[in-house]
Short mmCIF file of C-alpha atoms in Angstrom, two decimals:
data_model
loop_
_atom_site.label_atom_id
_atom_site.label_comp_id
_atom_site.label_asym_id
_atom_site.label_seq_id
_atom_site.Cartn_x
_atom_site.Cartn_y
_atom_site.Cartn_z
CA UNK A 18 22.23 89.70 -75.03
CA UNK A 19 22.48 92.69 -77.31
CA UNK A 20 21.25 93.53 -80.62
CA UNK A 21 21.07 96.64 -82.76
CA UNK A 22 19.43 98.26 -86.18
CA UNK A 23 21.99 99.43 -88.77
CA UNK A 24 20.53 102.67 -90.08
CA UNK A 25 23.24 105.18 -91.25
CA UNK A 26 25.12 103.73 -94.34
CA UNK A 27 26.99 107.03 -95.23
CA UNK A 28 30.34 107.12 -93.60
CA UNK A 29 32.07 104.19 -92.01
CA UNK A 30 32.83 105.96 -88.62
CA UNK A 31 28.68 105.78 -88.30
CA UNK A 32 28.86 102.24 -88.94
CA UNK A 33 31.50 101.63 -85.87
CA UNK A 34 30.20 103.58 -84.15
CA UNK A 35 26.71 101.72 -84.09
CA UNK A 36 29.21 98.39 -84.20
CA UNK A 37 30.40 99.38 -80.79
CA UNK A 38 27.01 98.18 -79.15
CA UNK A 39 27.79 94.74 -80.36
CA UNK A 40 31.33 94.67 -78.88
CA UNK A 41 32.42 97.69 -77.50
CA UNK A 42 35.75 97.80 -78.90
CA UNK A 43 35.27 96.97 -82.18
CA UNK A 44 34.81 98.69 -85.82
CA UNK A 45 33.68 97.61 -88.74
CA UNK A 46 34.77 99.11 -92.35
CA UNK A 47 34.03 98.72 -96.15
CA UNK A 48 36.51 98.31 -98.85
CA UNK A 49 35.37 99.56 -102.18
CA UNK A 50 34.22 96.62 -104.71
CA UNK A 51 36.28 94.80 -107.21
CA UNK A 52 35.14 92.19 -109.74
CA UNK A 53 35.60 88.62 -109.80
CA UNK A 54 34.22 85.58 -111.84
CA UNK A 55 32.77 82.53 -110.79
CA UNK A 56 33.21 83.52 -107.18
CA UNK A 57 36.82 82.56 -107.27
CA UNK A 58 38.59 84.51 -104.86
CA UNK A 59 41.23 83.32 -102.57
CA UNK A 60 43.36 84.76 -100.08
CA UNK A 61 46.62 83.75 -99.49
CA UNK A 62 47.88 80.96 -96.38
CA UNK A 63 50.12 83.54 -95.28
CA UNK A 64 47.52 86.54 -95.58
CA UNK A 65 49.56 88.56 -97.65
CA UNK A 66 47.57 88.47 -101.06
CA UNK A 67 44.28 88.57 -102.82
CA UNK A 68 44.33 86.56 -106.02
CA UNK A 69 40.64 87.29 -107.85
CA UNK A 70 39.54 86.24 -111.27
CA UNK A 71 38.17 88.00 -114.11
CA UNK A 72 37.20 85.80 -116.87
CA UNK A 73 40.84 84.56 -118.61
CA UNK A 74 42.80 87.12 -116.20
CA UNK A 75 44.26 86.39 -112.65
CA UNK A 76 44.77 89.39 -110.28
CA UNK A 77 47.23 89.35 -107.58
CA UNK A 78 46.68 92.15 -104.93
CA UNK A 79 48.44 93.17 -101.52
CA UNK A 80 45.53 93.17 -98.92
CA UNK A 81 46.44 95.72 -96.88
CA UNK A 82 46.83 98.05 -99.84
CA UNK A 83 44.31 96.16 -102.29
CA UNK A 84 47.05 97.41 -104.83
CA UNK A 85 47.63 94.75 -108.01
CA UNK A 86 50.60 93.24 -107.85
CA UNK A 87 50.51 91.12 -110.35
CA UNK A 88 48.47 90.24 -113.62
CA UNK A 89 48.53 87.49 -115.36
CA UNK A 90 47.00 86.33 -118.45
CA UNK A 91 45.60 82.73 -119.28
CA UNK A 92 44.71 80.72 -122.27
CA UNK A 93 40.98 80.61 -121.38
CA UNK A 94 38.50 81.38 -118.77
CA UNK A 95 39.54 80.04 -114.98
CA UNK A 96 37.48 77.71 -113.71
CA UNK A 97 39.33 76.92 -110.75
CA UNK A 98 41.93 79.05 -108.60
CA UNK A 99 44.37 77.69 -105.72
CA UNK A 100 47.21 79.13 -103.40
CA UNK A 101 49.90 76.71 -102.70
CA UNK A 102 50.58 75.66 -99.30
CA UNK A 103 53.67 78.76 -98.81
CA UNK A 104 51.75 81.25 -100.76
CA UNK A 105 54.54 81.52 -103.89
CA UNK A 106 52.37 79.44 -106.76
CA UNK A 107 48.71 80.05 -107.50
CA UNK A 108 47.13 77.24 -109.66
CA UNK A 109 44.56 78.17 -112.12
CA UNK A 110 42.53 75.63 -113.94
CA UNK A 111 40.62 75.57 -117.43
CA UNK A 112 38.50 72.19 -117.32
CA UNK A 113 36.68 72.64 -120.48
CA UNK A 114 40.28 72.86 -122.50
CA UNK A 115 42.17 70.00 -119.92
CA UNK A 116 44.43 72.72 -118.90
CA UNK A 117 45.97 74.10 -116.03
CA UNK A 118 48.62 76.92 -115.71
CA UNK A 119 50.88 77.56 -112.48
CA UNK A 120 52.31 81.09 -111.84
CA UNK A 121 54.60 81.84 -109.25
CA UNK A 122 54.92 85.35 -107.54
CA UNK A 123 58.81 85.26 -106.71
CA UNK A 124 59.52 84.87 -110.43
CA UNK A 125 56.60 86.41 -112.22
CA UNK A 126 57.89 85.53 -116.16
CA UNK A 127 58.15 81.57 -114.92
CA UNK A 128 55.24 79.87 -115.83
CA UNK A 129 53.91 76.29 -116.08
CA UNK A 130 51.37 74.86 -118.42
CA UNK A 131 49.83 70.97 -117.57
CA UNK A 132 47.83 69.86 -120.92
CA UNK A 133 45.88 66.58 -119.88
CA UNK A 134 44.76 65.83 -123.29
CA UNK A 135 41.63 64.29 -124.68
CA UNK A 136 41.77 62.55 -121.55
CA UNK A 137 40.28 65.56 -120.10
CA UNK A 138 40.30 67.32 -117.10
CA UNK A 139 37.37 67.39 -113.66
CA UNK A 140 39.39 68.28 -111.01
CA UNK A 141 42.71 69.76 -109.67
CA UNK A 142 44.35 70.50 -106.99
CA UNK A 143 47.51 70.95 -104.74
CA UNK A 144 49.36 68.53 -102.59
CA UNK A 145 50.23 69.97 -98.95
CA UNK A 146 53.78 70.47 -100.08
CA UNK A 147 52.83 73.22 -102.84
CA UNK A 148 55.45 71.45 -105.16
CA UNK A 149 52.81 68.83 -107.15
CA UNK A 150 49.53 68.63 -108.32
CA UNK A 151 46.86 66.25 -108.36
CA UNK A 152 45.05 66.50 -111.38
CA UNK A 153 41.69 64.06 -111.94
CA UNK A 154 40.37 62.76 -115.11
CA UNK A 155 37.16 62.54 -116.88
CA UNK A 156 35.37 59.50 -115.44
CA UNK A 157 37.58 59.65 -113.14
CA UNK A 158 40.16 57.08 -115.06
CA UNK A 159 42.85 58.27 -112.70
CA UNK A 160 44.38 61.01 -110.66
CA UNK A 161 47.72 62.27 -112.09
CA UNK A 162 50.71 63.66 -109.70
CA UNK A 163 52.80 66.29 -111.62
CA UNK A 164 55.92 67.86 -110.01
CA UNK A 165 57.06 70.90 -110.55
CA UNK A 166 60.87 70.39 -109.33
CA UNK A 167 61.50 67.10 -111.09
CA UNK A 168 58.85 67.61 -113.80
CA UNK A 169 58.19 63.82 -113.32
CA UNK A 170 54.81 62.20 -113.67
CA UNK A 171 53.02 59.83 -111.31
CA UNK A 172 49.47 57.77 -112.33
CA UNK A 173 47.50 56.18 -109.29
CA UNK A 174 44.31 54.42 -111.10
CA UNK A 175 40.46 54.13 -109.53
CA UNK A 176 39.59 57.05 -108.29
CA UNK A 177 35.99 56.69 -107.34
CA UNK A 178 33.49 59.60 -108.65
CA UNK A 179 32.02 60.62 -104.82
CA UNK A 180 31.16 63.61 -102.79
CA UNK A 181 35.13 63.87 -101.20
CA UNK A 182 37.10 60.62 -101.92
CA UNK A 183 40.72 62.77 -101.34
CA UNK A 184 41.76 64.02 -98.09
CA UNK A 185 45.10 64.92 -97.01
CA UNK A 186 46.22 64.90 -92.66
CA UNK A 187 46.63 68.38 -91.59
CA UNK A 188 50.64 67.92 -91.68
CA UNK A 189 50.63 67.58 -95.25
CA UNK A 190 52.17 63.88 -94.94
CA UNK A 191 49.46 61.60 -95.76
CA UNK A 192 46.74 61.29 -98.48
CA UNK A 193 43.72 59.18 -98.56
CA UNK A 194 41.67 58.17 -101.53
CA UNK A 195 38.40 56.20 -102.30
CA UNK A 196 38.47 53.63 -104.80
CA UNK A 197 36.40 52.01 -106.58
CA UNK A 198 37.38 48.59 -107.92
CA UNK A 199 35.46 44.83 -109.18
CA UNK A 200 32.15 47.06 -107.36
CA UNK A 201 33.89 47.34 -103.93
CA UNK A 202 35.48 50.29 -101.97
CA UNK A 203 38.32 50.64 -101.03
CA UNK A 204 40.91 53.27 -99.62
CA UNK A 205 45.02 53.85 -99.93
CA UNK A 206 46.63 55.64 -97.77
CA UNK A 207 49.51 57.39 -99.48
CA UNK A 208 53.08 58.85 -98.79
CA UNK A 209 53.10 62.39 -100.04
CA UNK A 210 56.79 62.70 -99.55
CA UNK A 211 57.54 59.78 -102.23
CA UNK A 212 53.70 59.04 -102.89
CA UNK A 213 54.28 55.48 -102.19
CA UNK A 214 51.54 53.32 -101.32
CA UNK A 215 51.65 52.78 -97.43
CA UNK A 216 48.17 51.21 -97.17
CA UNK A 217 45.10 49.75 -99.27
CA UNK A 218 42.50 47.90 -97.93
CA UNK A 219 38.54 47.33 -98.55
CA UNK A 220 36.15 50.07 -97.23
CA UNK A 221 33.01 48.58 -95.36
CA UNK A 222 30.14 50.70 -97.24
CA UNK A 223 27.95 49.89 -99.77
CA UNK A 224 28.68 53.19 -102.05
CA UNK A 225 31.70 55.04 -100.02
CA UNK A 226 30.77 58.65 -100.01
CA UNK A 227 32.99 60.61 -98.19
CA UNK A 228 36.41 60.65 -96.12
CA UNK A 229 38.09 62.93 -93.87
CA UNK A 230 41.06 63.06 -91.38
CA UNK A 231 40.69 64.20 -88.45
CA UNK A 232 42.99 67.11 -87.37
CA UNK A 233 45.55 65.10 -85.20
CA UNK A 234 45.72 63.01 -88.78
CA UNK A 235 45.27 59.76 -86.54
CA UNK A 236 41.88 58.75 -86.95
CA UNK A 237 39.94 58.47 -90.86
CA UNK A 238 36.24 59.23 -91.05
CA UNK A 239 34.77 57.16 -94.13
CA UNK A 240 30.80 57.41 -94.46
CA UNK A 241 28.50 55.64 -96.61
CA UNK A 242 25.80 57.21 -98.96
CA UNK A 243 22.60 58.30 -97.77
CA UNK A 244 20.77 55.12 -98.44
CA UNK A 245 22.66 53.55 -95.64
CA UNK A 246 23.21 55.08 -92.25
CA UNK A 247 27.08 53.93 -92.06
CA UNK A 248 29.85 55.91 -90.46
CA UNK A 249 33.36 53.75 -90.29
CA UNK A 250 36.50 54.98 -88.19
CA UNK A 251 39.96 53.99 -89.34
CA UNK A 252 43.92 54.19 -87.75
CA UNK A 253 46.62 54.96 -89.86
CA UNK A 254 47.47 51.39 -90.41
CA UNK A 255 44.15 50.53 -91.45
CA UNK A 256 42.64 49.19 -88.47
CA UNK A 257 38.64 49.57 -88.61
CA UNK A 258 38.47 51.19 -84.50
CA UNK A 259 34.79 50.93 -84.28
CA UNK A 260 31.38 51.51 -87.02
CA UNK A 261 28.25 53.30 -85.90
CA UNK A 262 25.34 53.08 -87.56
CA UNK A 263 21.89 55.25 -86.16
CA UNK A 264 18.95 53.50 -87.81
CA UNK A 265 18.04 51.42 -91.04
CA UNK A 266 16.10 51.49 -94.25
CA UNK A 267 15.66 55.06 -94.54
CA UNK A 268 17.68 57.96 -96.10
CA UNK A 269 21.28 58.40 -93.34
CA UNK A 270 23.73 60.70 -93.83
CA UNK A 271 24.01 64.28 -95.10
CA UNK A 272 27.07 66.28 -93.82
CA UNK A 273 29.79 65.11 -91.42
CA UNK A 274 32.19 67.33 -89.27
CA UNK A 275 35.21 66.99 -87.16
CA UNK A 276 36.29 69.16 -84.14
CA UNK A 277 39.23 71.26 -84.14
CA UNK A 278 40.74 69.15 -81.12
CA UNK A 279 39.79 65.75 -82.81
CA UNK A 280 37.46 64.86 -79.58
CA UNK A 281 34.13 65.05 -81.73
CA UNK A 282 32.88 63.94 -84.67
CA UNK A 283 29.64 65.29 -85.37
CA UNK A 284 26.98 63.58 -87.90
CA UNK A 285 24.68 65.50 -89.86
CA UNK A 286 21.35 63.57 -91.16
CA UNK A 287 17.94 63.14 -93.12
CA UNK A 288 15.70 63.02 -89.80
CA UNK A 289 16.94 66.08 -88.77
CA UNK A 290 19.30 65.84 -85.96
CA UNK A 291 23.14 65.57 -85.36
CA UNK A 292 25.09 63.19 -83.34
CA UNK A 293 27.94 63.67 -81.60
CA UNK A 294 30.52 60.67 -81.57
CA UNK A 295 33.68 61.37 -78.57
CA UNK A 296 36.88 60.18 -79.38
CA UNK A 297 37.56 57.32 -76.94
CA UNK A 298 34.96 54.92 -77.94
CA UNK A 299 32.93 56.40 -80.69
CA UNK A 300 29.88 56.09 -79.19
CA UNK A 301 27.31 58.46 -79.64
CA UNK A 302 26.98 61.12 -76.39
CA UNK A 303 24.62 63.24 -77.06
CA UNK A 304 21.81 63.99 -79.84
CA UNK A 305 20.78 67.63 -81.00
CA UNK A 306 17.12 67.55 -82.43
CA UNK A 307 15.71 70.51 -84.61
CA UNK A 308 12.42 70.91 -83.67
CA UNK A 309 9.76 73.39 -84.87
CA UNK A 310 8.77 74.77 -81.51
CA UNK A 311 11.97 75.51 -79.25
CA UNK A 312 10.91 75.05 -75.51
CA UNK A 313 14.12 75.41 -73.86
CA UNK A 314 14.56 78.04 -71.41
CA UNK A 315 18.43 78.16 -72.26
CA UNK A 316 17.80 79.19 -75.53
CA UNK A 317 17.71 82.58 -77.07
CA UNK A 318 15.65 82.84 -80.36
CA UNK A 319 16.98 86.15 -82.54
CA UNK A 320 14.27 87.21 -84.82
CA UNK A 321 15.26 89.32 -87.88
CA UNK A 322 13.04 92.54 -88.38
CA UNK A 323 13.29 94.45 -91.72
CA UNK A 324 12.04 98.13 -91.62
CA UNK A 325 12.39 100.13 -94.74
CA UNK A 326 13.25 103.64 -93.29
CA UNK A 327 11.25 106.88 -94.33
CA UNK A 328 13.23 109.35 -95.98
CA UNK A 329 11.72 113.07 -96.42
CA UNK A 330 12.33 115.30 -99.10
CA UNK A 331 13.99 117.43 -97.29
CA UNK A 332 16.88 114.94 -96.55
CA UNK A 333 17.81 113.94 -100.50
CA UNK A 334 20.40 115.95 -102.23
CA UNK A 335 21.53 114.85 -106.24
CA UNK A 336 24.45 112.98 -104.63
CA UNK A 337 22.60 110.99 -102.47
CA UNK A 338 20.01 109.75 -104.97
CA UNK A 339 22.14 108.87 -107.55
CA UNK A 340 25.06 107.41 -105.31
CA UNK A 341 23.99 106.30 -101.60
CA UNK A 342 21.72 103.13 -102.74
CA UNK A 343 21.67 102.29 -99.28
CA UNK A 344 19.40 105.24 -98.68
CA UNK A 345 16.20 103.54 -100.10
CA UNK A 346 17.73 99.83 -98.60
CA UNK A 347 15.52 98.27 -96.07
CA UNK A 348 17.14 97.97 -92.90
CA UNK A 349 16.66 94.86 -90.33
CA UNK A 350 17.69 94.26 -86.93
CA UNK A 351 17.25 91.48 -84.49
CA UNK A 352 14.90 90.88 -82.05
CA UNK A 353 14.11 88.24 -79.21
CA UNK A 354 11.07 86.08 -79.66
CA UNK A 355 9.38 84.98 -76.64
CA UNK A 356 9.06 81.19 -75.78
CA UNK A 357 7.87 79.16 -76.87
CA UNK A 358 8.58 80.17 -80.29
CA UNK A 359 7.78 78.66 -83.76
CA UNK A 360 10.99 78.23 -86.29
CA UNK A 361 10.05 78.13 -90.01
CA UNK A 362 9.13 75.03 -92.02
CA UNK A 363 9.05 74.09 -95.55
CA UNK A 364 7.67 70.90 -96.08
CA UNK A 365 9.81 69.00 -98.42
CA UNK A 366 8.52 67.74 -102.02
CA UNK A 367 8.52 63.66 -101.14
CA UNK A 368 8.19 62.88 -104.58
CA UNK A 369 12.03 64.52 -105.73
CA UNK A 370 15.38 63.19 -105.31
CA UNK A 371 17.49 64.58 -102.44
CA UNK A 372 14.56 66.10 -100.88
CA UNK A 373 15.13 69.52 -98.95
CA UNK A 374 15.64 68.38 -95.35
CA UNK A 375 17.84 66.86 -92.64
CA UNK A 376 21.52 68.65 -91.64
CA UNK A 377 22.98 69.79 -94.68
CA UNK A 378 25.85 72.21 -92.97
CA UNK A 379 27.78 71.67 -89.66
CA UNK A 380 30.67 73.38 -88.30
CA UNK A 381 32.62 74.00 -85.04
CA UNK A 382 34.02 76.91 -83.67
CA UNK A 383 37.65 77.28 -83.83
CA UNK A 384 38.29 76.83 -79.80
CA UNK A 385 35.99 73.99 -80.23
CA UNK A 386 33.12 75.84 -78.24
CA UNK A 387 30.01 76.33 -80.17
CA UNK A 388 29.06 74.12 -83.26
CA UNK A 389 26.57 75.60 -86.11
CA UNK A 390 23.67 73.99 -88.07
CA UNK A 391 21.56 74.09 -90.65
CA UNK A 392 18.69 71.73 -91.79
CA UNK A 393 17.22 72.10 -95.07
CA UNK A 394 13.75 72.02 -94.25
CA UNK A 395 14.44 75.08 -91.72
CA UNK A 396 16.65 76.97 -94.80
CA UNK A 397 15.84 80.23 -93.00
CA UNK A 398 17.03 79.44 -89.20
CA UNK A 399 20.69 78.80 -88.04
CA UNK A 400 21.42 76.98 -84.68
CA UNK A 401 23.95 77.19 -82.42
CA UNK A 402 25.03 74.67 -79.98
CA UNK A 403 26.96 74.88 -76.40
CA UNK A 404 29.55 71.77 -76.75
CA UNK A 405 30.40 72.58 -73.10
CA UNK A 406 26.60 71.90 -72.09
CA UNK A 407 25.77 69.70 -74.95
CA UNK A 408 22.61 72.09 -75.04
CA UNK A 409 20.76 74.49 -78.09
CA UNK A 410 22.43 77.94 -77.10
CA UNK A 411 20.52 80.18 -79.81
CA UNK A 412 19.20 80.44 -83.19
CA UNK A 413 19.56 83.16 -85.96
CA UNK A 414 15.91 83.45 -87.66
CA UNK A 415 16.42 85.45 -91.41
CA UNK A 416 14.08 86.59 -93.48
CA UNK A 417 15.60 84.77 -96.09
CA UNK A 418 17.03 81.51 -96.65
CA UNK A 419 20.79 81.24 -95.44
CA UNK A 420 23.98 80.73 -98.24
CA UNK A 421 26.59 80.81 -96.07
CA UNK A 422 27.64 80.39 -92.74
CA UNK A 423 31.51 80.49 -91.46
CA UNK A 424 33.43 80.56 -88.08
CA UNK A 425 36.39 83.23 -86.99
CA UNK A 426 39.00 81.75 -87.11
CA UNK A 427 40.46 83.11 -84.17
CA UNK A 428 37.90 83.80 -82.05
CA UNK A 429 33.65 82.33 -81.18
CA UNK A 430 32.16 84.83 -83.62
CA UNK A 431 30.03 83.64 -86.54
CA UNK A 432 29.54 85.37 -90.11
CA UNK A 433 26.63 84.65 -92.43
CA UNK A 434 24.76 85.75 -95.59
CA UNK A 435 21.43 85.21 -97.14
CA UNK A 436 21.90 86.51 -100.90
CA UNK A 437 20.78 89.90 -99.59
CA UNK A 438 23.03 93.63 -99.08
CA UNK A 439 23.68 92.46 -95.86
CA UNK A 440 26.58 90.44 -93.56
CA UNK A 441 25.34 89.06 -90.35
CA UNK A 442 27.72 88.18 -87.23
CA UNK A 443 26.73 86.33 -84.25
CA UNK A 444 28.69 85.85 -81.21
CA UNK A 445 27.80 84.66 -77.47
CA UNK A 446 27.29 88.47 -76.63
CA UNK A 447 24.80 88.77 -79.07
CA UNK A 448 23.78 89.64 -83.20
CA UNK A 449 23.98 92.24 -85.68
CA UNK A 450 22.80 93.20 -89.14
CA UNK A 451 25.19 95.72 -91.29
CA UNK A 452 24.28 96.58 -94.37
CA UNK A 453 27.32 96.86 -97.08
CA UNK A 454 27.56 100.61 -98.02
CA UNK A 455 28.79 100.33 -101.36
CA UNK A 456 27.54 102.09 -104.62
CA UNK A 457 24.67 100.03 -106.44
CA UNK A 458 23.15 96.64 -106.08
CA UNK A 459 25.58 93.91 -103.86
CA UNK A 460 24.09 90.86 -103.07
CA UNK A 461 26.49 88.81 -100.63
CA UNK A 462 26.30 85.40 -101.95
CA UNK A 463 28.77 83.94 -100.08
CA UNK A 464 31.79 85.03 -97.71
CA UNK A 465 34.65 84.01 -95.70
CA UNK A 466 37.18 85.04 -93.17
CA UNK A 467 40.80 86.14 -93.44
CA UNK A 468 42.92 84.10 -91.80
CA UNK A 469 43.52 86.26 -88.75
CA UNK A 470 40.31 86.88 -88.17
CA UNK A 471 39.75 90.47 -88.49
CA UNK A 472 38.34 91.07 -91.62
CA UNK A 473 35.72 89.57 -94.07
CA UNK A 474 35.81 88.80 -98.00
CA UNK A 475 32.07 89.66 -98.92
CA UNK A 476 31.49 87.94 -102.79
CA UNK A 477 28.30 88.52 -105.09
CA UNK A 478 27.48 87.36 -108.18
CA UNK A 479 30.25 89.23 -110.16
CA UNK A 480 32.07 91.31 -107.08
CA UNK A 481 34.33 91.75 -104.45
CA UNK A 482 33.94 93.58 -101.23
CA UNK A 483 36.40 93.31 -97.77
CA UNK A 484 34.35 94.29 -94.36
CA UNK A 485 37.27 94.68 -91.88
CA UNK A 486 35.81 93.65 -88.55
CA UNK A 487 38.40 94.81 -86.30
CA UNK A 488 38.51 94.05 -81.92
CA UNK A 489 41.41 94.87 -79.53
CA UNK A 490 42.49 92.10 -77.41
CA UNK A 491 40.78 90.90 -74.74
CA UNK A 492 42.86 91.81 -71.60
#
């Protein structure tokens, strides 16, 4: 394993060059910083654009170039901001005025405005085909299906109000929703071609609240609330293929997870460990427990260590005080703890609703690999698990709790942030810490990957930053 101190923040060739101990073909580059709003900031399916917002305005840039585009101008500040499926419409939605305007990139003077009315408006979204959209009501009355060929209207009634009660299959031709109906659950299975009803049938949960396709689309994961350790598998047709259920009268599930390949579903709860269900009889396989003092030999705990670095008189010019902030930055790197080692606890306020523990985050690599975790009561610590060896393989100890955690999506390499002027990557050859060289204070609040894996979108409270993490192929 190898780890490393980022101490130069003054020209990016420093910064790859230090990068280069972490994979020794790879770089690593800062874009300068743009502003956003409301951390909406989306790059395109086909990686082609940046669409930010900025209060009532919608940029469009090229991301190679980071040149605008296109501007547009709505009736009121964006709340929400979507790409359609073939990257030509981008979807921009006003809640607190029920509206939502479509703009489309081919034909930038075409324009569509959807007014729900004094109905109102809580969610919206696309359908896989990036010609309708699914808008959702206040109270969640009903989900509405506008098209924007035929300009025809579609109503599909009970909705229930839940953590994720839509979910479409991965090829765009099925949808799922939770209802809620006489105080039962239950779940249609639409058409999106035609959105005819193909199935509807009664849920067995208590208070349904979540589904989610798997990515082969043949299997439906519905889960119950967290008063009632309940996860349900069901076919296409409807069939209920098997129910698992850990333990009883005490608080279940938090977070649930499928594999890229479909062969795992993993099961995120409030005592603090994930279960892995395989895909031929749904039966639990293996366990992963969090505790506070990691035994196993197998396991690599990486410690971060901040330094704040001494600067000398004699080093400062005008330039660098008032323009490299990163001089005065405290720097960290990562090192290995011996074992056994102590992870960080917060003990969780009992007397609160949804107390601050159990597995809030999961998610798998994209070659199906490694699988991350985070439990609340360990907010500073992130673990990562072998799914070849069903075994802990390391964890990531900040200094600060964790925001954000996301895979490559191309290759085993992790990227996280903890609200600090730092971006953290983690991959089986080891960790780094980079801080983000850019002029005054940016706090990375959250992040996530371009689609071909070889750069980063860095967000703070009101920016924009892109961290190109380049790496030649492996040969």
């Amino acid at each position: 394993m190898s780890y490393l101190t980022k101490t130069s923040s003054d020209q990016s060739l420093r910064y790859s060059k230090r990068f280069a101990v972490y994979s020794s073909s790879s770089t690593m580059n800062f874009s300068e910083v743009f502003k956003q709003s409301n951390q909406l900031c989306k790059v395109s399916p086909d990686g082609k654009y940046l669409a930010t917002c900025v209060q009532y305005r919608l940029v469009v840039r090229d991301f190679n170039t980071l040149q605008i585009v296109h501007l547009y101008t709505c009736l009121d500040q964006v709340m929400h901001m979507e790409w359609s499926s073939d990257s030509l419409f981008i979807l921009c939605a006003m809640y607190k005025r029920g509206l939502v305007q479509v703009w489309s990139l081919e034909q930038p003077d075409w324009h569509c405005k959807i007014d729900e009315g004094s109905i109102g408006l809580v969610s919206s979204r696309w359908s896989p085909d990036g010609r309708h959209i699914l808008n959702t009501t206040e109270f969640n009355l009903r989900v509405t299906v506008w098209s924007l060929c035929t300009k025809s209207v579609s109503y599909i009634k009970y909705p229930k109000a839940c953590q994720k009660g839509l979910d479409f299959t991965a090829d765009g031709r099925y949808m799922a929703l939770a209802e809620r109906r006489e105080c039962k659950d239950y779940i249609s299975v639409f058409v999106c071609d035609d959105w005819h009803l193909l199935r509807h049938f009664e849920s067995e949960t208590q208070d349904l609240a979540g589904l989610e396709w798997s990515p082969n689309g043949c299997v439906l994961a519905v889960w119950d609330n967290c008063l009632e350790y309940k996860v349900l598998l069901y076919s296409l047709d409807g069939r209920l293929l098997s129910s698992y259920s850990a333990y009883e009268w005490s608080l279940g599930i938090k977070s649930v997870a499928w594999s890229p390949s479909s062969q795992f579903l993993a099961v995120g709860s409030y005592d603090e460990k994930v279960r892995i269900l395989n895909h031929i009889t749904w039966k639990k396989i293996t366990e992963f427990e969090h505790p506070a003092t990691i035994m196993n030999t197998k396991a690599v705990v990486f410690k971060e260590v901040e330094k704040r670095p001494v600067v000398g008189s004699e080093d400062l010019s005008i330039h660098q005080l008032t323009m490299d902030n990163l001089l005065f930055s405290t720097q960290s790197k990562y090192e290995i703890k011996q074992l056994p080692a102590q992870v960080p606890v917060i003990k969780p306020d009992a007397d609160r609703a949804n107390p601050k523990i159990g597995i809030s985050a999961l998610a798998f690599s994209s070659d199906n690999r490694y699988l991350a975790t985070k439990n609340d009561n360990m907010p500073q610590s992130l673990w990562v698990w072998d799914m070849q060896r069903l075994s802990l393989l390391a964890i990531l100890e900040q200094t600060a709790p964790m925001r954000c955690f996301v895979w490559d999506p191309r290759r085993p390499r992790l990227a996280l942030c903890t609200g600090n002027n730092k971006v953290y990557l983690w991959s089986p050859a080891g960790c780094v810490s980079v801080n983000v060289p850019v002029e005054g204070s940016f706090q990375v609040q959250s992040l996530f990957w371009h689609c071909s894996g070889s750069s980063l979108v860095l967000l703070s409270k009101e920016h924009i930053c892109l961290c190109y993490v380049e790496a030649e192929e492996e040969k």
